[in-house]
Amino acid sequence: VVMNQLEQLMGSDLFRQGLQKYLHTFAYRNATWDDLISILEGFTTKNLKEWSTVWVKEPGMPHYAVSYSQPDGHSINVTLKQTDPLGKNRIWPQYLNLFVNGRRGDISQEIYADKKIVSATIGGTEPLYILPNSNERGYGYFELDPMSTAYLLQNIGKINDALIRGTAWLFLREMMINHKISSADYFNALCSSVKEEQEEQLINFMVGDLQTTFWRQLTSVERTKTAPVLEKLLWTRLNSSEKKSLKSVFFKALVSTSITESGIDSLYALWSGNKKIEGLKLSDNDYRSIACELALRNYPDNKKILSTQIARIKDKELKARLEYLLPSLSNNKEDRDQFFKQLKNPTMREHEPWTTEALSYLNHPLKASVAEEYILPGLEMVEEIRSKGDIFFPVDWLNALL
């Protein structure tokens, strides 16, 4: 995004010339970002140092609020109001692609947002929704106008262009995260659209967001209410999808989110072999995942299920992984507490993916009422984990902890 905006700011030809000089000047030498900016400033009248300070050197991102009017009943006047959430009164100058979908067709127009308030007049259609960064090359949090938000929540699946459809989902998700739309409304929109969505990349995104929203955004009451609908939806798509890759996506989501009695019984039927999925052969790891989820839900005889699953597994590493996870899945809180204390020992975190999975079971929303006591000591361990673990492990640790 940053380099694209820099190229647009300077113009492609001048940007290319500046890069060529930069590469020639620092061939076989170390260089800094400031070195690049100093050279590029020789090819433009724009103040790139000021631009760089806002875009690269300081934290934060702009917030854009979209509004529109039709003063003459015909042309659409779209306004973008940019604010600095950190209160420093900064402006992120950038080019944005404004997309308007109307009853008489689509209109797309590029605008340069270099002031707090910028407007563009677009003629000729009654708008259904407006996307202020439709090509996703801009940077910031974009809050859609109420009309666009309401339309997309009800009709996003009707958008023919998959790229625009995906971009609209990103807008709605950001608005949900920022509490501008409810998590329940976002979840319901996902459920409605997953029924018909055929684009595999979007299905992966949407099903992933269904799981995240279900566990991290909905209340326990909302989860209980929506679980039957979600399980029915996922089973329907699982059975109707022809591609194995899509079946796998819906299967994993089912294993993750099934919480109704009938849904959990269906998971057990899959694990025990009494239920099959046509067109999808389950692996040892799939059966392991089901066994773990059954134990997490305190399914009857879950200790026997886990021990049976260990005996089934032929791969030594996969078997060792499940044996490692056992204390985190115990119905006995003392076992889980003791295991968490052992995670302070770096040797217990040697296999970081195993540790991340175990921590996710310890802190699973189903255990939320008794797992809060792990949060503070878990946070206190982050610095030590950062110094001794893989570069990505601290983030994985925090995601599992929180």
XYZ file of C-alpha atoms in Angstrom:
402
model
C 0.000 0.000 0.000
C 2.750 2.462 0.970
C 4.799 1.996 -2.212
C 1.687 2.101 -4.361
C 0.624 5.400 -2.796
C 4.150 6.772 -3.227
C 4.098 5.842 -6.914
C 0.710 7.490 -7.404
C 1.886 10.603 -5.562
C 4.967 11.027 -7.772
C 3.695 9.540 -11.016
C 4.882 6.227 -12.433
C 7.660 7.586 -14.672
C 9.284 9.811 -12.036
C 8.936 7.096 -9.410
C 10.676 4.619 -11.711
C 13.488 7.067 -12.444
C 13.965 7.699 -8.735
C 14.126 3.985 -7.974
C 16.699 3.468 -10.703
C 18.919 6.177 -9.226
C 18.450 4.739 -5.744
C 19.458 1.243 -6.886
C 22.455 2.618 -8.775
C 23.567 4.819 -5.861
C 23.375 2.089 -3.249
C 24.421 -0.905 -5.347
C 26.191 -3.422 -3.074
C 25.684 -1.095 -0.092
C 23.272 -0.840 2.815
C 20.583 1.808 2.599
C 17.750 3.136 4.751
C 14.225 4.287 4.069
C 15.392 7.884 4.552
C 18.007 7.341 1.823
C 15.249 6.321 -0.582
C 13.068 9.304 0.321
C 15.983 11.738 -0.069
C 16.664 10.490 -3.591
C 12.999 10.421 -4.614
C 12.539 14.020 -3.449
C 14.837 15.050 -6.293
C 12.233 13.824 -8.765
C 9.142 15.590 -7.413
C 7.980 18.887 -5.979
C 5.951 17.038 -3.305
C 7.182 17.118 0.300
C 8.045 13.443 0.650
C 9.692 13.801 4.067
C 6.444 15.132 5.518
C 4.533 12.394 3.691
C 6.948 9.755 5.016
C 6.598 10.931 8.607
C 2.844 10.374 8.560
C 2.760 7.244 6.416
C 5.801 5.347 7.701
C 7.422 6.757 10.823
C 4.467 7.400 13.104
C 1.872 4.937 14.387
C -1.809 5.160 13.579
C -4.122 5.071 10.604
C -6.768 7.448 9.263
C -10.460 7.070 9.924
C -12.795 7.912 7.019
C -16.519 8.483 7.417
C -18.576 8.365 4.212
C -21.712 10.398 3.563
C -23.622 11.413 0.458
C -26.379 13.706 -0.750
C -28.343 14.357 -3.941
C -29.086 18.086 -3.805
C -30.508 18.226 -7.331
C -32.152 14.807 -7.138
C -29.819 13.524 -9.836
C -26.077 13.900 -9.226
C -24.560 12.237 -6.155
C -22.268 14.269 -3.929
C -20.059 11.835 -1.955
C -18.084 13.224 0.992
C -15.170 11.606 2.812
C -14.292 13.043 6.213
C -10.820 12.042 7.407
C -9.908 12.128 11.101
C -6.847 11.138 13.113
C -7.872 8.691 15.889
C -4.798 9.683 17.927
C -5.884 13.335 17.947
C -2.698 14.649 16.283
C -4.617 16.342 13.468
C -2.613 14.470 10.825
C -3.663 13.916 7.220
C -2.769 10.806 5.195
C -2.849 12.096 1.587
C -3.780 9.252 -0.742
C -5.622 8.311 -3.889
C -8.820 6.347 -3.347
C -11.095 4.627 -5.825
C -14.721 5.589 -5.185
C -17.268 3.024 -6.370
C -21.004 3.678 -6.533
C -23.460 0.925 -7.335
C -26.789 2.298 -8.467
C -30.043 1.172 -9.953
C -28.875 2.377 -13.383
C -25.394 0.892 -13.254
C -21.982 1.293 -11.623
C -19.789 4.375 -11.488
C -16.122 4.408 -10.464
C -14.039 7.542 -9.895
C -10.599 8.223 -8.419
C -10.300 10.960 -5.801
C -7.311 12.474 -4.003
C -7.959 12.645 -0.270
C -5.418 15.263 0.796
C -7.666 17.261 3.150
C -9.856 16.560 6.140
C -12.942 16.728 3.964
C -13.008 15.889 0.267
C -16.024 15.577 -1.993
C -16.725 14.158 -5.425
C -19.764 14.707 -7.597
C -20.870 11.637 -9.490
C -23.799 11.914 -11.818
C -26.613 9.879 -12.952
C -27.778 7.059 -10.688
C -29.766 6.301 -7.585
C -27.185 4.737 -5.238
C -27.644 1.362 -3.574
C -24.247 1.341 -1.896
C -20.986 3.302 -1.949
C -17.497 1.863 -1.398
C -14.776 4.489 -0.810
C -11.767 2.179 -1.314
C -13.091 -0.393 -3.742
C -9.718 -1.590 -5.046
C -8.258 -1.953 -1.521
C -5.184 0.095 -2.438
C -5.967 2.741 0.145
C -5.099 2.703 3.814
C -7.335 3.316 6.803
C -10.567 2.393 8.497
C -13.551 3.252 6.306
C -16.968 3.666 7.902
C -19.731 3.286 5.346
C -22.835 5.431 5.305
C -26.019 3.956 6.869
C -27.691 3.295 3.503
C -24.725 1.308 2.165
C -24.316 -0.592 5.418
C -27.964 -1.648 5.556
C -28.009 -2.640 1.886
C -24.852 -4.734 2.104
C -25.921 -6.568 5.247
C -29.031 -7.736 3.404
C -27.813 -8.034 -0.181
C -24.045 -8.515 -0.312
C -24.454 -11.968 -1.830
C -26.215 -10.410 -4.835
C -23.106 -8.489 -5.926
C -21.914 -10.138 -9.137
C -18.294 -8.983 -9.059
C -16.361 -11.260 -6.680
C -13.677 -8.619 -6.055
C -16.249 -5.985 -5.075
C -18.066 -8.577 -2.991
C -14.866 -9.438 -1.136
C -14.029 -5.777 -0.603
C -17.500 -5.170 0.824
C -16.971 -8.007 3.302
C -13.765 -6.365 4.508
C -15.629 -3.091 5.105
C -18.379 -4.837 7.064
C -15.903 -6.791 9.165
C -13.984 -3.636 10.092
C -17.238 -1.926 11.035
C -18.177 -4.908 13.208
C -14.784 -4.814 14.934
C -15.265 -1.082 15.546
C -18.791 -1.680 16.924
C -20.553 0.205 14.137
C -22.618 -2.865 13.304
C -23.516 -5.631 15.709
C -21.661 -8.928 15.669
C -25.024 -10.689 15.382
C -25.933 -8.725 12.234
C -22.531 -9.470 10.715
C -22.804 -13.149 11.624
C -26.296 -13.403 10.124
C -25.095 -11.755 6.908
C -22.284 -14.301 6.683
C -24.675 -17.197 7.201
C -27.073 -15.910 4.532
C -24.293 -15.465 1.992
C -22.404 -18.703 2.668
C -25.513 -20.577 1.521
C -24.958 -19.479 -2.076
C -21.336 -18.333 -2.361
C -19.387 -20.205 -5.056
C -16.051 -18.344 -5.099
C -13.636 -20.582 -3.186
C -11.407 -17.807 -1.864
C -14.417 -15.953 -0.500
C -15.819 -19.130 1.009
C -12.550 -19.651 2.890
C -12.661 -16.072 4.161
C -16.339 -16.183 5.121
C -16.235 -19.558 6.856
C -13.148 -18.449 8.765
C -14.970 -15.304 9.855
C -18.037 -17.333 10.802
C -15.916 -19.329 13.248
C -14.102 -16.289 14.638
C -17.313 -14.304 15.080
C -19.119 -17.285 16.582
C -16.520 -17.822 19.302
C -15.014 -14.369 19.848
C -17.810 -11.889 19.141
C -21.164 -13.512 19.940
C -22.336 -13.862 23.520
C -22.970 -17.335 24.933
C -26.699 -16.681 24.612
C -26.304 -15.665 20.943
C -24.157 -18.742 20.269
C -26.790 -21.027 21.742
C -29.483 -19.361 19.641
C -27.582 -19.439 16.347
C -25.809 -22.808 16.690
C -28.621 -24.936 15.156
C -28.770 -22.643 12.112
C -24.997 -22.650 11.691
C -24.676 -26.422 12.024
C -27.456 -27.037 9.505
C -25.835 -24.593 7.073
C -22.386 -26.189 7.367
C -23.735 -29.729 6.987
C -25.718 -28.665 3.916
C -22.702 -27.085 2.240
C -20.480 -29.992 3.290
C -22.765 -32.521 1.638
C -23.536 -30.458 -1.455
C -20.008 -29.245 -2.283
C -18.299 -31.240 -5.005
C -14.735 -30.057 -4.497
C -12.776 -31.894 -1.823
C -11.070 -28.677 -0.747
C -14.444 -27.040 -0.018
C -15.713 -30.107 1.809
C -12.639 -29.884 4.017
C -13.346 -26.216 4.809
C -16.932 -26.942 5.893
C -15.905 -30.082 7.794
C -13.300 -28.236 9.869
C -15.776 -25.454 10.627
C -18.321 -28.040 11.810
C -15.797 -29.677 14.118
C -14.900 -26.272 15.532
C -18.396 -24.855 16.088
C -20.797 -27.735 16.825
C -22.256 -27.218 20.304
C -25.829 -28.542 20.099
C -26.507 -32.005 21.481
C -27.353 -33.359 18.035
C -24.337 -31.632 16.516
C -21.938 -33.120 19.057
C -23.543 -36.549 18.612
C -22.907 -36.221 14.885
C -19.235 -35.498 15.586
C -19.051 -38.643 17.694
C -20.739 -40.628 14.915
C -18.056 -39.397 12.510
C -15.278 -40.270 14.946
C -16.671 -43.732 15.678
C -17.190 -44.517 11.992
C -20.964 -44.733 12.194
C -21.329 -41.682 9.954
C -19.491 -41.009 6.693
C -19.013 -37.928 4.523
C -19.378 -38.787 0.875
C -16.379 -37.571 -1.108
C -14.185 -36.785 1.897
C -11.877 -39.316 3.510
C -10.893 -38.259 7.012
C -7.243 -38.403 8.042
C -5.768 -39.397 11.394
C -5.395 -35.699 12.156
C -9.085 -35.137 11.363
C -10.075 -37.886 13.780
C -7.655 -36.454 16.344
C -9.310 -33.027 16.019
C -12.756 -34.527 16.515
C -11.581 -36.405 19.605
C -10.124 -33.202 21.062
C -13.302 -31.240 20.424
C -15.427 -33.990 22.002
C -13.222 -33.907 25.101
C -13.438 -30.126 25.209
C -17.220 -30.460 25.298
C -17.090 -33.058 28.102
C -18.647 -35.723 25.887
C -19.413 -38.982 27.741
C -16.404 -41.316 27.968
C -14.147 -38.638 26.475
C -11.119 -40.099 28.295
C -11.729 -43.393 26.520
C -12.200 -41.555 23.225
C -8.819 -39.864 23.608
C -7.002 -43.030 24.659
C -8.590 -44.934 21.770
C -7.546 -42.198 19.374
C -3.955 -42.353 20.632
C -3.936 -46.097 19.980
C -5.344 -45.554 16.474
C -2.679 -43.086 15.351
C 0.246 -44.614 13.513
C 2.335 -41.468 12.995
C 4.682 -41.071 15.964
C 4.711 -37.271 15.948
C 0.926 -37.001 15.712
C 0.584 -39.533 18.531
C 3.055 -37.560 20.671
C 1.161 -34.361 19.963
C -2.119 -35.781 21.241
C -0.392 -37.197 24.331
C 1.035 -33.715 24.987
C -2.436 -32.165 24.682
C -4.178 -34.516 27.129
C -3.806 -32.356 30.286
C -5.196 -29.294 28.481
C -8.305 -31.322 27.605
C -8.820 -32.806 31.061
C -12.187 -32.401 32.754
C -10.252 -31.889 35.981
C -9.359 -28.232 36.500
C -6.383 -29.164 38.690
C -4.861 -31.059 35.774
C -5.305 -28.039 33.520
C -3.884 -25.656 36.124
C -0.815 -27.839 36.612
C -0.261 -28.066 32.864
C -0.461 -24.285 32.499
C 2.146 -23.832 35.232
C 4.421 -26.261 33.398
C 4.268 -24.027 30.306
C 6.550 -21.601 32.135
C 9.321 -24.113 31.466
C 10.748 -23.477 27.960
C 11.214 -27.209 27.402
C 7.423 -27.592 27.633
C 7.104 -25.101 24.766
C 9.632 -26.807 22.493
C 6.943 -27.754 19.990
C 5.325 -24.342 19.602
C 2.323 -25.400 17.462
C 1.483 -28.011 20.105
C 1.712 -25.386 22.827
C -0.503 -22.969 20.900
C -3.164 -25.646 20.432
C -3.014 -26.652 24.101
C -3.336 -23.037 25.230
C -6.343 -22.572 22.938
C -8.056 -25.483 24.710
C -7.194 -24.126 28.152
C -8.641 -20.723 27.216
C -11.449 -21.878 24.952
C -14.694 -19.848 25.259
C -16.386 -22.996 26.563
C -13.993 -22.790 29.531
C -14.169 -18.998 29.888
C -15.679 -19.032 33.389
C -12.682 -20.885 34.825
C -9.900 -19.830 32.474
C -9.604 -16.113 33.219
C -6.944 -16.766 35.833
C -4.535 -17.853 33.079
C -4.603 -14.492 31.323
C -2.421 -12.345 33.586
C 0.357 -14.917 34.122
C 0.145 -15.738 30.417
C 0.708 -12.090 29.533
C 3.611 -11.895 31.965
C 5.289 -14.738 30.072
C 5.162 -12.996 26.679
C 8.484 -11.173 26.978
C 10.339 -14.348 27.893
C 8.557 -16.206 25.073
C 9.525 -13.465 22.631
C 13.184 -13.722 23.571
C 13.382 -17.516 23.268
C 10.771 -18.589 20.748
C 10.100 -18.317 17.041
C 9.381 -14.825 15.714
C 5.674 -15.620 15.224
C 5.170 -17.564 18.452
C 4.330 -14.554 20.689
C 1.436 -13.602 18.398
C 0.187 -17.202 18.297
C 0.504 -17.375 22.085
C -1.535 -14.201 22.555
C -4.228 -15.292 20.099
C -4.624 -18.554 21.983
C -4.492 -16.860 25.384
C -7.021 -14.139 24.617
